[in-house]
PDB file of C-alpha atoms in Angstrom:
ATOM      1  CA  MET A   1     -17.662  -3.076 -28.842  1.00 75.00           C
ATOM      2  CA  GLU A   2     -20.371  -1.142 -27.169  1.00 84.00           C
ATOM      3  CA  ILE A   3     -19.745   0.345 -23.764  1.00 82.00           C
ATOM      4  CA  ALA A   4     -22.589   0.375 -21.260  1.00 87.00           C
ATOM      5  CA  SER A   5     -24.007   3.854 -20.735  1.00 87.00           C
ATOM      6  CA  ARG A   6     -23.516   3.720 -16.986  1.00 88.00           C
ATOM      7  CA  MET A   7     -19.830   3.845 -17.597  1.00 84.00           C
ATOM      8  CA  ASP A   8     -20.339   7.537 -18.306  1.00 84.00           C
ATOM      9  CA  ARG A   9     -20.842   7.994 -14.707  1.00 86.00           C
ATOM     10  CA  LEU A  10     -17.340   7.061 -13.616  1.00 85.00           C
ATOM     11  CA  SER A  11     -14.855   9.724 -12.961  1.00 84.00           C
ATOM     12  CA  GLU A  12     -11.239   9.921 -12.104  1.00 83.00           C
ATOM     13  CA  SER A  13     -10.286   9.289  -8.384  1.00 85.00           C
ATOM     14  CA  ILE A  14     -10.170  12.626  -6.692  1.00 87.00           C
ATOM     15  CA  THR A  15      -7.006  11.309  -4.917  1.00 86.00           C
ATOM     16  CA  MET A  16      -5.347  10.528  -8.239  1.00 87.00           C
ATOM     17  CA  ALA A  17      -6.480  13.788  -9.776  1.00 90.00           C
ATOM     18  CA  ILE A  18      -4.732  15.641  -6.786  1.00 90.00           C
ATOM     19  CA  THR A  19      -1.685  13.589  -7.061  1.00 89.00           C
ATOM     20  CA  SER A  20      -1.388  14.272 -10.852  1.00 91.00           C
ATOM     21  CA  LEU A  21      -1.780  18.032 -10.248  1.00 93.00           C
ATOM     22  CA  SER A  22       0.859  18.045  -7.603  1.00 91.00           C
ATOM     23  CA  LYS A  23       3.318  16.061  -9.901  1.00 90.00           C
ATOM     24  CA  GLN A  24       2.643  18.641 -12.512  1.00 95.00           C
ATOM     25  CA  LEU A  25       3.200  21.524 -10.318  1.00 95.00           C
ATOM     26  CA  LYS A  26       6.385  20.020  -9.172  1.00 93.00           C
ATOM     27  CA  ALA A  27       7.584  19.526 -12.812  1.00 96.00           C
ATOM     28  CA  GLU A  28       6.897  23.322 -13.227  1.00 97.00           C
ATOM     29  CA  GLY A  29       9.341  24.027 -10.436  1.00 96.00           C
ATOM     30  CA  LYS A  30       6.908  24.893  -7.836  1.00 96.00           C
ATOM     31  CA  ASP A  31       7.360  24.041  -4.132  1.00 94.00           C
ATOM     32  CA  VAL A  32       4.559  21.603  -3.422  1.00 90.00           C
ATOM     33  CA  LEU A  33       3.818  19.574  -0.212  1.00 87.00           C
ATOM     34  CA  SER A  34       1.333  16.906  -1.432  1.00 84.00           C
ATOM     35  CA  PHE A  35      -0.926  15.173   1.078  1.00 83.00           C
ATOM     36  CA  SER A  36      -2.774  13.251  -1.388  1.00 82.00           C
ATOM     37  CA  ALA A  37      -1.918   9.537  -2.397  1.00 78.00           C
ATOM     38  CA  GLY A  38       0.450   9.020   0.538  1.00 76.00           C
ATOM     39  CA  GLU A  39       3.110   7.783  -1.765  1.00 73.00           C
ATOM     40  CA  PRO A  40       6.683   7.770  -0.255  1.00 77.00           C
ATOM     41  CA  ASP A  41       9.233  10.291  -1.318  1.00 74.00           C
ATOM     42  CA  PHE A  42      12.076   7.639  -1.122  1.00 84.00           C
ATOM     43  CA  GLY A  43      13.081   4.572  -2.876  1.00 89.00           C
ATOM     44  CA  THR A  44      12.094   1.123  -1.643  1.00 92.00           C
ATOM     45  CA  PRO A  45      14.730  -0.207   0.969  1.00 94.00           C
ATOM     46  CA  GLN A  46      16.958  -2.956  -0.330  1.00 96.00           C
ATOM     47  CA  VAL A  47      15.791  -5.369   2.299  1.00 95.00           C
ATOM     48  CA  ILE A  48      12.252  -5.064   1.038  1.00 93.00           C
ATOM     49  CA  LYS A  49      13.407  -5.387  -2.684  1.00 96.00           C
ATOM     50  CA  ASP A  50      15.360  -8.612  -1.614  1.00 97.00           C
ATOM     51  CA  ALA A  51      12.273 -10.028   0.155  1.00 93.00           C
ATOM     52  CA  ALA A  52      10.099  -9.440  -2.938  1.00 94.00           C
ATOM     53  CA  VAL A  53      12.698 -11.252  -5.162  1.00 97.00           C
ATOM     54  CA  LYS A  54      12.826 -14.134  -2.690  1.00 96.00           C
ATOM     55  CA  ALA A  55       9.095 -14.426  -2.613  1.00 92.00           C
ATOM     56  CA  LEU A  56       8.917 -14.445  -6.472  1.00 95.00           C
ATOM     57  CA  GLU A  57      11.693 -17.021  -6.540  1.00 97.00           C
ATOM     58  CA  ASN A  58       9.639 -19.136  -4.146  1.00 95.00           C
ATOM     59  CA  ASN A  59       6.305 -18.724  -6.199  1.00 94.00           C
ATOM     60  CA  GLU A  60       4.742 -16.983  -3.155  1.00 89.00           C
ATOM     61  CA  THR A  61       2.495 -14.935  -5.661  1.00 87.00           C
ATOM     62  CA  THR A  62      -1.059 -16.100  -4.710  1.00 87.00           C
ATOM     63  CA  TYR A  63      -3.486 -14.118  -2.903  1.00 85.00           C
ATOM     64  CA  THR A  64      -3.400 -14.439   0.995  1.00 83.00           C
ATOM     65  CA  ALA A  65      -6.165 -14.722   3.610  1.00 82.00           C
ATOM     66  CA  VAL A  66      -8.173 -11.673   4.068  1.00 83.00           C
ATOM     67  CA  GLU A  67      -6.537 -10.795   7.331  1.00 86.00           C
ATOM     68  CA  GLY A  68      -3.035 -11.439   5.992  1.00 87.00           C
ATOM     69  CA  THR A  69      -0.561 -14.157   6.650  1.00 89.00           C
ATOM     70  CA  LEU A  70       0.142 -15.394  10.201  1.00 93.00           C
ATOM     71  CA  GLU A  71       3.781 -14.957   9.711  1.00 91.00           C
ATOM     72  CA  CYS A  72       3.433 -11.222   8.954  1.00 91.00           C
ATOM     73  CA  ARG A  73       0.860 -10.564  11.676  1.00 94.00           C
ATOM     74  CA  GLU A  74       3.321 -12.322  14.231  1.00 97.00           C
ATOM     75  CA  ALA A  75       6.152 -10.078  12.953  1.00 95.00           C
ATOM     76  CA  VAL A  76       3.830  -6.908  13.455  1.00 96.00           C
ATOM     77  CA  CYS A  77       3.223  -8.125  16.969  1.00 97.00           C
ATOM     78  CA  LEU A  78       6.942  -8.464  17.688  1.00 98.00           C
ATOM     79  CA  LYS A  79       7.620  -5.090  16.253  1.00 97.00           C
ATOM     80  CA  LEU A  80       4.866  -3.376  18.259  1.00 97.00           C
ATOM     81  CA  LYS A  81       6.096  -4.969  21.420  1.00 97.00           C
ATOM     82  CA  LYS A  82       9.858  -4.246  20.792  1.00 97.00           C
ATOM     83  CA  ASP A  83       9.595  -0.762  19.519  1.00 97.00           C
ATOM     84  CA  ASN A  84       6.437   0.514  21.152  1.00 96.00           C
ATOM     85  CA  GLY A  85       5.935  -1.467  24.325  1.00 97.00           C
ATOM     86  CA  LEU A  86       2.542  -2.716  23.017  1.00 97.00           C
ATOM     87  CA  GLU A  87       1.355  -6.206  23.172  1.00 97.00           C
ATOM     88  CA  TYR A  88      -1.094  -7.642  20.758  1.00 97.00           C
ATOM     89  CA  ASP A  89      -2.156 -11.168  19.656  1.00 97.00           C
ATOM     90  CA  PRO A  90      -2.046 -11.784  15.850  1.00 96.00           C
ATOM     91  CA  SER A  91      -5.691 -12.284  15.844  1.00 94.00           C
ATOM     92  CA  GLU A  92      -5.874  -8.474  16.621  1.00 94.00           C
ATOM     93  CA  ILE A  93      -3.752  -7.518  13.684  1.00 94.00           C
ATOM     94  CA  LEU A  94      -4.984  -6.995  10.051  1.00 90.00           C
ATOM     95  CA  GLN A  95      -2.614  -6.872   7.159  1.00 85.00           C
ATOM     96  CA  LYS A  96      -4.201  -5.188   4.204  1.00 78.00           C
ATOM     97  CA  ALA A  97      -3.002  -4.064   0.687  1.00 72.00           C
ATOM     98  CA  ASP A  98      -3.982  -0.656  -0.701  1.00 61.00           C
ATOM     99  CA  THR A  99      -7.486  -0.491  -1.993  1.00 58.00           C
ATOM    100  CA  ARG A 100      -9.843   2.068  -3.470  1.00 54.00           C
TER     101      ARG A 100
END
């Protein structure tokens, strides 16, 4: 298979390069504070794992609308009101997955 020459212009994401370097330095025992990829330094909470399993069992595995599901945007509105005293309409909320 021949690869298009324009593929030579692609390079590693700088964010991922910094993340890799950070992990390497940590593995060498160095004290590193990484502000690169924004990955959490804790495991996924069980409630989230349980919700993911439930979604899989219910075949909720298709793409959602660009703005996210109404159910999730409504939940965000409730959280913001309860915890932060802020009032938003679901139409003002966007739920997005990580993209590069």
